[in-house]
């Protein structure tokens, strides 16, 4: 019992109290659920690795996105984490491929270019399929520094590098947007065009 | 009894996730030096602190301190964020790494807080590599002075005044040692001209002297930094597979 409580505490945000509650729930009310959870964890920990092409979490050597013939291979979107891939896939209508850095440049955390798999990214760029690299790292200081670093690497190969836009969230109100975001939004303003065609 | 400080100028040097929804900040404050502060709840989606507690923005910070780790109780912008982008941003990260590595916590350096702000503003407006390099070198010089490891720039290690035409071997531990014509600088020291040292003494460094100033300050900082390398230096010059054009030969 103590071992189970202790093991559950490895989950983010789970302290001793919630761990105990979870353990009681599984043992008193849902033994079958407990067995399912144990099997799923066991299997995932054994079998999920990183895609050899984009570094995201994947069971196969090549993740389903990289393996899909329906994706546009000329577009490559660079993100920080597998969760970012899931977010973009959930609703952004993006049809290209991804490259997952599994982090961002942060000298004080000991994360440099080597830790981000940029040698693998370079090999992919060298294959010649990619025409445009979209930098979708987070709009934090480290995310910006990373975007700039990758962009230099991409441009050195004569490939187009673009950065996702930052600004006011849809349905948001200017009054409540922080000044940093507002100045970014102003700096990245666009001309409103007339009807096309 | 906890010590409380209200609305003191400070900069975030580094932030990392802490517990489930908080941030652990390293800050440089005007009156209390470098501090570690916990910003509770700053990573909640709707937290107003999320966007505000970023490096390179002058803030007014309030905190309470009991022991080593403080708790942030308030943060307000004191100025708009500095528009650091591209390589200027890497330079900023380099400054932050220097400060976190070399400053002890709770050791006030009011002069350094000002110097740091000026350096960041210099980087934000700098148009090119040379301007950025100059900003970095003058900051390093000032940082060493604040730490009590200031360079000896007006006389040599024997106490004789420096002559601009003279050649010296700068030994980080002892200072400038005069070199005879044709004599090579001994191992562990950096060959420099008297003119460069005198220029640095006045807080200036010309374009032509930038490479020598970089070597000198790197050696002097190396003495304080020890064996562990600065990770931000990897960003400069180490771009793999890129032909080293003039725009890329830059660095900290």
XYZ file of C-alpha atoms in Angstrom:
449
model
C 0.000 0.000 0.000
C 2.740 2.489 0.966
C 4.690 1.554 -2.149
C 1.665 2.322 -4.335
C 1.099 5.704 -2.654
C 4.760 6.552 -3.092
C 4.697 5.485 -6.760
C 1.635 7.636 -7.535
C 3.429 10.687 -6.229
C 5.660 10.748 -9.311
C 2.701 12.306 -11.180
C 2.807 16.105 -11.461
C 0.695 17.850 -8.824
C 0.076 14.700 -6.780
C 1.006 15.102 -3.141
C 0.788 12.477 -0.374
C -2.908 13.139 0.265
C -4.144 12.806 -3.307
C -1.857 9.809 -3.824
C -3.503 8.059 -0.880
C -6.979 8.925 -2.211
C -6.106 7.496 -5.630
C -4.686 4.327 -4.083
C -7.823 3.749 -1.950
C -10.071 4.375 -4.928
C -8.235 1.880 -7.127
C -8.098 -0.826 -4.471
C -11.565 -0.392 -2.946
C -13.687 0.412 -5.965
C -11.927 -0.301 -9.222
C -9.561 -3.260 -9.213
C -10.156 -3.827 -12.928
C -9.271 -0.180 -13.650
C -6.114 -0.611 -11.615
C -5.082 -3.646 -13.674
C -5.808 -1.785 -16.919
C -3.759 1.199 -15.759
C -0.871 -1.038 -14.749
C -0.853 -2.810 -18.129
C -1.110 0.458 -20.094
C 1.725 2.052 -18.123
C 3.886 -1.009 -18.461
C 3.348 -1.181 -22.205
C 3.813 2.536 -22.808
C 7.011 2.665 -20.751
C 8.357 -0.314 -22.707
C 7.254 0.571 -26.212
C 6.952 4.331 -26.678
C 10.134 5.896 -27.956
C 10.953 8.840 -30.184
C 10.179 9.061 -33.898
C 13.434 8.883 -35.818
C 12.314 11.618 -38.173
C 10.647 14.249 -35.940
C 11.594 13.182 -32.372
C 8.008 13.214 -31.081
C 6.828 10.394 -28.806
C 5.958 7.406 -30.948
C 5.384 3.692 -30.673
C 6.612 2.987 -34.190
C 10.057 3.930 -35.403
C 8.343 6.462 -37.662
C 5.362 8.271 -36.099
C 1.992 8.164 -37.935
C 2.313 11.816 -38.996
C 5.748 11.348 -40.553
C 4.623 8.118 -42.201
C 1.423 9.587 -43.664
C 1.480 10.115 -47.453
C -1.214 12.786 -47.113
C 1.046 15.344 -45.407
C 2.789 18.177 -47.233
C 6.495 17.309 -47.033
C 7.674 20.754 -48.105
C 6.460 22.359 -44.841
C 8.208 21.680 -41.541
C 6.924 23.142 -38.281
C 9.439 23.301 -35.403
C 7.880 23.047 -31.919
C 9.176 22.613 -28.371
C 7.213 19.581 -27.198
C 4.949 16.675 -28.281
C 2.099 18.516 -26.519
C 2.553 21.375 -29.010
C 2.160 18.916 -31.900
C -1.084 17.677 -30.353
C -2.343 21.264 -29.933
C -1.593 22.173 -33.550
C -3.076 18.904 -34.833
C -6.255 19.418 -32.805
C -7.419 22.454 -34.674
C -4.942 24.492 -36.631
C -5.621 22.858 -40.000
C -1.898 22.443 -40.599
C -1.031 19.831 -43.229
C 2.773 19.790 -43.106
C 5.206 17.845 -40.943
C 6.778 18.595 -37.568
C 10.102 18.624 -35.831
C 10.044 18.410 -32.026
C 12.977 19.951 -30.149
C 11.997 18.432 -26.769
C 13.041 21.674 -25.077
C 14.346 25.137 -25.893
C 17.732 26.809 -25.722
C 18.333 27.810 -22.140
C 21.974 28.240 -21.148
C 21.148 28.483 -17.448
C 19.347 25.138 -17.572
C 22.261 23.613 -19.439
C 20.305 23.221 -22.677
C 22.315 24.103 -25.747
C 22.012 23.334 -29.472
C 23.292 19.776 -28.971
C 20.479 18.855 -26.580
C 17.794 19.870 -29.099
C 18.616 17.334 -31.813
C 19.549 20.029 -34.304
C 21.965 17.643 -36.047
C 18.928 15.522 -36.944
C 17.107 18.627 -38.157
C 20.087 19.478 -40.361
C 20.038 16.008 -41.883
C 16.362 16.452 -42.678
C 16.960 19.804 -44.287
C 19.791 18.287 -46.313
C 17.384 15.745 -47.817
C 16.017 18.643 -49.853
C 12.264 18.069 -49.462
C 11.642 20.948 -47.062
C 10.908 24.333 -48.681
C 9.779 26.287 -45.616
C 10.466 25.917 -41.904
C 7.847 27.413 -39.575
C 9.248 28.326 -36.152
C 6.480 27.677 -33.634
C 8.470 27.782 -30.400
C 6.797 29.565 -27.472
C 6.845 33.378 -27.332
C 9.137 33.393 -24.304
C 12.684 34.747 -24.223
C 14.120 31.237 -24.604
C 11.597 30.338 -27.297
C 12.563 33.458 -29.297
C 16.274 32.762 -28.884
C 15.677 29.204 -30.095
C 13.612 30.367 -33.062
C 16.378 32.732 -34.111
C 19.033 30.054 -33.771
C 17.096 27.523 -35.855
C 16.215 30.240 -38.390
C 19.901 31.047 -38.956
C 20.613 27.379 -39.460
C 17.720 27.069 -41.938
C 18.579 30.221 -43.887
C 22.202 29.113 -44.203
C 20.846 26.305 -46.388
C 18.882 28.714 -48.559
C 15.538 27.532 -47.122
C 12.764 29.931 -46.119
C 12.274 30.391 -42.354
C 9.057 31.898 -40.948
C 7.872 32.666 -37.414
C 4.306 32.219 -36.179
C 2.546 35.527 -35.414
C 2.060 36.712 -31.836
C -0.766 38.923 -30.711
C -4.188 39.426 -29.257
C -6.129 36.177 -28.687
C -9.297 35.677 -30.741
C -12.313 36.951 -28.882
C -10.029 38.782 -26.451
C -10.396 42.365 -25.338
C -7.521 44.798 -25.720
C -8.120 46.244 -22.295
C -7.103 42.970 -20.673
C -4.151 42.104 -22.881
C -0.732 42.662 -21.285
C 1.418 45.449 -22.685
C 4.128 43.109 -24.022
C 1.608 41.247 -26.178
C 0.061 44.531 -27.309
C 3.383 45.944 -28.458
C 4.086 42.687 -30.355
C 0.647 42.862 -31.932
C 1.219 46.465 -33.018
C 4.676 45.727 -34.386
C 3.297 42.785 -36.382
C 0.289 44.665 -37.800
C -0.901 43.916 -41.335
C -2.485 46.022 -44.007
C -6.170 45.285 -44.494
C -6.562 44.377 -48.150
C -9.607 44.832 -50.336
C -11.624 41.973 -51.833
C -9.429 39.653 -53.834
C -10.126 38.507 -57.417
C 9.918 37.475 11.249
C 9.833 37.714 7.484
C 11.540 40.647 5.831
C 9.181 42.527 3.495
C 10.267 44.684 0.566
C 7.862 46.788 -1.492
C 8.204 47.917 -5.109
C 11.920 47.661 -5.651
C 13.371 47.770 -9.153
C 14.500 44.400 -10.404
C 15.104 42.234 -13.458
C 14.196 38.586 -13.945
C 17.409 36.749 -14.881
C 15.934 33.303 -15.135
C 12.668 31.469 -14.548
C 11.980 27.802 -14.210
C 8.810 25.838 -13.415
C 8.310 25.201 -9.724
C 5.768 22.768 -8.324
C 2.560 22.490 -10.319
C 1.660 26.102 -11.140
C 4.493 28.270 -9.807
C 7.724 29.736 -11.092
C 11.084 29.890 -9.398
C 12.737 33.169 -10.361
C 16.298 34.375 -10.153
C 16.110 38.172 -9.994
C 18.617 40.989 -9.838
C 17.304 43.750 -7.585
C 18.540 47.282 -7.050
C 19.045 47.107 -3.320
C 19.205 43.422 -2.414
C 21.360 41.920 -5.162
C 20.495 38.543 -6.632
C 17.569 36.706 -5.058
C 15.566 33.543 -5.609
C 11.833 34.210 -5.448
C 8.858 31.894 -5.833
C 6.014 33.349 -7.914
C 3.041 31.321 -6.732
C 0.471 30.459 -9.369
C 2.378 32.302 -12.086
C 1.950 29.401 -14.508
C -1.825 29.264 -14.224
C -3.310 30.018 -17.662
C -4.925 33.283 -16.582
C -2.101 34.549 -14.388
C -1.203 38.174 -15.070
C 2.343 37.326 -13.999
C 2.818 34.819 -16.807
C 3.688 37.423 -19.443
C 5.149 39.975 -17.072
C 7.777 37.873 -15.327
C 10.069 37.607 -18.330
C 13.738 38.487 -18.593
C 14.807 41.865 -20.052
C 11.964 43.880 -18.593
C 12.450 46.324 -15.743
C 9.921 45.524 -13.021
C 8.887 46.811 -9.628
C 8.992 43.776 -7.375
C 7.578 43.202 -3.904
C 8.495 40.156 -1.876
C 8.772 38.689 1.558
C 11.833 36.795 2.611
C 12.300 34.225 5.311
C 15.526 32.335 4.952
C 17.054 31.702 1.542
C 13.973 31.563 -0.687
C 11.632 34.551 -0.965
C 8.006 34.755 -2.047
C 6.968 37.238 -4.685
C 4.026 39.288 -3.447
C 3.728 41.768 -6.292
C 5.119 42.640 -9.713
C 4.420 45.670 -11.860
C 6.040 46.851 -15.075
C 8.458 49.754 -14.536
C 9.141 50.206 -18.255
C 8.053 48.653 -21.552
C 9.870 45.402 -22.452
C 13.189 45.961 -24.222
C 12.952 44.940 -27.858
C 15.830 42.450 -27.830
C 15.710 40.205 -30.878
C 17.926 37.736 -32.666
C 21.560 37.875 -31.694
C 20.959 40.717 -29.230
C 18.723 38.274 -27.373
C 21.542 35.712 -27.188
C 23.812 38.456 -25.821
C 21.186 39.146 -23.159
C 21.096 35.468 -22.215
C 24.881 35.558 -21.947
C 24.719 38.510 -19.515
C 22.138 36.636 -17.435
C 24.258 33.513 -17.312
C 27.265 35.580 -16.189
C 25.258 37.193 -13.402
C 23.736 33.960 -12.119
C 27.091 32.217 -12.219
C 29.136 34.982 -10.608
C 26.889 36.835 -8.151
C 26.208 35.430 -4.727
C 22.655 35.688 -3.492
C 21.768 38.459 -1.017
C 24.894 40.418 -1.917
C 23.776 43.948 -2.955
C 25.432 45.537 -6.013
C 23.462 48.711 -6.717
C 25.967 49.818 -9.366
C 25.614 46.545 -11.219
C 21.844 46.802 -11.399
C 22.287 50.102 -13.240
C 25.122 48.823 -15.455
C 23.028 45.801 -16.420
C 20.082 48.003 -17.421
C 22.345 50.217 -19.524
C 23.904 47.175 -21.225
C 20.469 45.776 -22.108
C 19.348 49.118 -23.489
C 22.583 49.241 -25.494
C 21.872 45.794 -26.921
C 18.288 46.742 -27.746
C 19.338 49.692 -29.910
C 22.606 48.261 -31.226
C 22.647 48.075 -34.986
C 25.467 45.629 -35.486
C 27.922 43.113 -34.240
C 30.611 45.625 -33.210
C 28.229 47.705 -31.146
C 27.000 44.576 -29.371
C 30.532 43.366 -28.769
C 31.457 46.702 -27.220
C 28.421 46.590 -24.920
C 29.395 43.086 -23.750
C 33.055 43.967 -23.115
C 32.264 47.091 -21.099
C 29.707 45.162 -19.069
C 32.232 42.402 -18.321
C 34.753 45.014 -17.240
C 32.273 46.618 -14.870
C 31.093 43.244 -13.542
C 34.657 42.239 -12.624
C 35.112 45.576 -10.870
C 31.915 45.059 -8.849
C 32.978 41.542 -7.883
C 36.273 42.827 -6.567
C 38.270 41.306 -9.430
C 38.715 44.571 -11.348
C 41.483 44.615 -13.948
C 44.658 46.552 -13.285
C 44.538 49.134 -16.070
C 46.729 52.098 -15.132
C 49.973 50.522 -13.963
C 51.775 47.263 -14.503
C 52.132 44.442 -11.989
C 55.334 46.071 -10.708
C 53.613 49.408 -10.078
C 55.081 51.351 -13.022
C 52.627 53.483 -15.064
C 51.484 51.878 -18.327
C 52.786 53.321 -21.581
C 50.477 53.269 -24.612
C 53.233 52.027 -26.943
C 54.184 49.253 -24.530
C 53.438 45.543 -25.035
C 52.228 43.607 -22.004
C 51.328 40.077 -21.062
C 48.175 40.329 -18.949
C 48.239 37.681 -16.236
C 44.695 37.474 -14.777
C 46.048 36.920 -11.275
C 48.805 39.542 -11.275
C 48.045 42.183 -13.899
C 50.039 43.475 -16.873
C 53.659 42.301 -17.098
C 55.823 44.352 -19.477
C 57.180 42.408 -22.465
C 60.512 43.129 -24.128
C 60.371 43.650 -27.938
C 59.880 40.257 -29.602
C 59.287 38.454 -26.294
C 56.234 36.113 -26.458
C 53.539 36.262 -23.758
C 53.922 33.406 -21.267
C 51.286 30.660 -21.047
C 48.107 31.636 -19.249
C 48.522 35.316 -20.010
C 47.050 37.436 -22.814
C 49.199 39.707 -25.001
C 47.793 43.252 -24.996
C 48.946 46.755 -25.863
C 49.306 49.484 -23.264
C 46.969 51.576 -25.413
C 44.122 49.045 -25.043
C 44.472 48.862 -21.254
C 44.473 52.650 -20.968
C 41.435 52.846 -23.229
C 39.559 50.308 -21.086
C 40.536 52.329 -18.028
C 38.511 55.198 -19.507
C 35.580 52.864 -20.246
C 36.145 52.797 -23.993
C 37.191 50.277 -26.603
C 37.699 50.978 -30.310
C 36.649 48.646 -33.135
C 40.182 47.485 -33.881
C 40.814 46.562 -30.250
C 37.633 44.466 -29.823
C 39.236 41.034 -30.462
C 42.076 41.740 -27.990
C 39.622 43.069 -25.404
C 37.542 39.911 -25.808
C 40.539 37.642 -25.203
C 41.592 39.695 -22.176
C 38.165 39.720 -20.545
C 37.564 36.061 -21.322
C 40.759 35.164 -19.463
C 39.873 37.442 -16.546
C 36.337 36.015 -16.287
C 37.701 32.497 -16.618
C 39.501 32.988 -13.351
C 36.197 33.649 -11.581
C 34.113 31.105 -13.504
C 36.329 28.093 -12.935
C 36.189 24.935 -15.025
C 32.507 24.817 -15.941
C 32.018 26.493 -19.350
C 29.355 29.122 -20.061
C 26.596 27.435 -22.055
C 25.466 30.637 -23.775
C 28.813 30.843 -25.577
C 27.707 27.781 -27.576
C 25.120 29.932 -29.324
C 27.796 32.080 -30.877
C 30.243 30.811 -33.423
C 29.173 27.197 -32.951
C 26.457 27.218 -35.601
C 27.243 23.928 -37.320
C 27.481 23.651 -41.091
C 27.248 27.424 -41.581
C 29.984 29.060 -43.599
C 31.655 31.546 -41.222
C 30.677 34.778 -42.926
C 31.558 38.104 -41.322
C 28.079 38.431 -39.808
C 28.499 35.177 -37.916
C 31.896 35.756 -36.434
C 30.649 37.254 -33.265
C 30.295 36.188 -29.765
C 30.478 36.394 -26.105
